[in-house]
Amino acid sequence: MVQVHKRSAPARKAARRPATPRQAAARKSPLDALLDPDLFKALCDPTRVSLLACLAKCGRACSVGEVAECCRVDLSVVSRHLSQLADAGVLGSTKQGRTVFYRVRFTGLSDKLRALADAIDACCPDGACGEGRGKGGCCG
Amino acid sequence: MVQVHKRSAPARKAARRPATPRQAAARKSPLDALLDPDLFKALCDPTRVSLLACLAKCGRACSVGEVAECCRVDLSVVSRHLSQLADAGVLGSTKQGRTVFYRVRFTGLSDKLRALADAIDACCPDGACGEGRGKGGCCG
DNA sequence: TGTGTACTTGCACCATAATGCAAGTATTGG
DNA sequence: CCAATACTTGCATTATGGTGCAAGTACACA
C-alpha cells in the first residue's frame, strides 16, 4: 500500500544524485566499503609492493627468508612487510615447522579490485562512461 | 649456433616460473607497471578517500569549497588532498574564473584497477584460480 | 638438553606526510 | 583601484611509518 504506484512519483528507485558533496557524503554506497584505505595502505610502499610482485611472479608459497633475497632491506623488515600484507588480506600465510610461507591470495585481491572498479563505474553519470557502465547503483 | 634447437630444450615459450623469489624479482611483468605505489599512496589516506568517495557519489564536478564541506579538515588541507588525487590521475581539474572544479576520472581509475586485477590473475598458477584466469602471461 | 635455524619483536632513529594557521596569489565585481 | 572571494602556499607542529640492529621466541634435530 505504500509503494504501489511506480510511475507518477519522479523520485523513486535508482536514488537520484545528491545535490551537493555534503549530501553525497551522507549517502551510503558500495564504494564506501570497497574504497578501503587499509588495503591501499598495504600497497602504497614501494618495498612492500616489490615483495608482492615478487611473490606473485614466483607463483608459489615462499618463506620469509627466500623473499628477503629479493630486496636489500633487512630480513626483519621483510618479515614486517609480509605480515602487513597478510593483515590486509593480500597474502595468506602458513607455518610449517619454523618456516613461514607466504603466498599471494590472487583471487581475493583481483576480485576486490574488480568489485571496486565496478562500484566506481556505477557512480559514473549517464553517458560519461562506456556502455555497460554507470548504471546508477552508486548512491544508496 | 647457440639457440637453434627448439624442442629438446625444456625451457621454451610461455616463460616458465622462476624457481626462486630472487629470480622472480628479476623478471619483468605487466604487474610491475600496474602495481604502482604512487596510485595507492593517493588512496591510502582516509581523508583523501572520503573526498574521493564524496566526489564520486556526487557524480559531477565540484569546487574545492564545496568538497571542503564534506569533512572537518581545513579547506587548505582539502585543497592539497584534491591536488594530490589529481596528480595521481584519479581526479581531473578545471579552472573557471577563481573557482577550481575537480571531478572523478571514472573510467581512467576503473580501467586501471581492472588491468591490475587481470595482471594479478595472470600470475595465478594453474588451476588455483577460476576459469579464464591464470593464463600464464605473468612473467616476461 | 643444548645448539642452530627461521622468524618476530622492542627500540631508537630518521624520513615522510597530515594538519591548521596565516599569508599570498588570482580573479571578479563595484 | 579596492574589496571580497576562492583557492594555494609557507611554515611549524605533530603523527605516522619505514628501517636496522639487537634481543627474543619457536621449533627441529642431534
Tab-separated table of C-alpha atoms (C1' of nucleotides) in Angstrom, chain C residues 1-29:
chain	number	residue	atom	x	y	z
C	1	DT	C1'	69.094	-30.580	26.801
C	2	DG	C1'	71.766	-27.844	24.017
C	3	DT	C1'	72.643	-25.715	19.506
C	4	DG	C1'	71.472	-23.818	15.290
C	5	DT	C1'	67.828	-22.146	12.224
C	6	DA	C1'	63.844	-19.163	10.996
C	7	DC	C1'	61.437	-15.749	12.097
C	8	DT	C1'	59.419	-11.907	15.276
C	9	DT	C1'	59.602	-8.054	18.383
C	10	DG	C1'	61.494	-3.991	21.020
C	11	DC	C1'	63.772	0.004	20.436
C	12	DA	C1'	65.862	4.098	18.604
C	13	DC	C1'	66.340	6.848	14.643
C	14	DC	C1'	65.097	9.173	10.641
C	15	DA	C1'	62.027	10.444	6.810
C	16	DT	C1'	57.687	11.374	5.166
C	17	DA	C1'	53.249	13.111	5.464
C	18	DA	C1'	48.917	15.216	7.586
C	19	DT	C1'	47.163	19.270	9.676
C	20	DG	C1'	45.998	24.169	10.915
C	21	DC	C1'	47.029	28.818	10.736
C	22	DA	C1'	48.486	32.730	8.431
C	23	DA	C1'	49.910	34.965	4.466
C	24	DG	C1'	49.971	35.121	-0.522
C	25	DT	C1'	48.011	34.922	-5.344
C	26	DA	C1'	44.431	35.195	-8.788
C	27	DT	C1'	40.053	36.747	-10.262
C	28	DT	C1'	35.702	39.083	-10.044
C	29	DG	C1'	32.690	42.936	-9.227
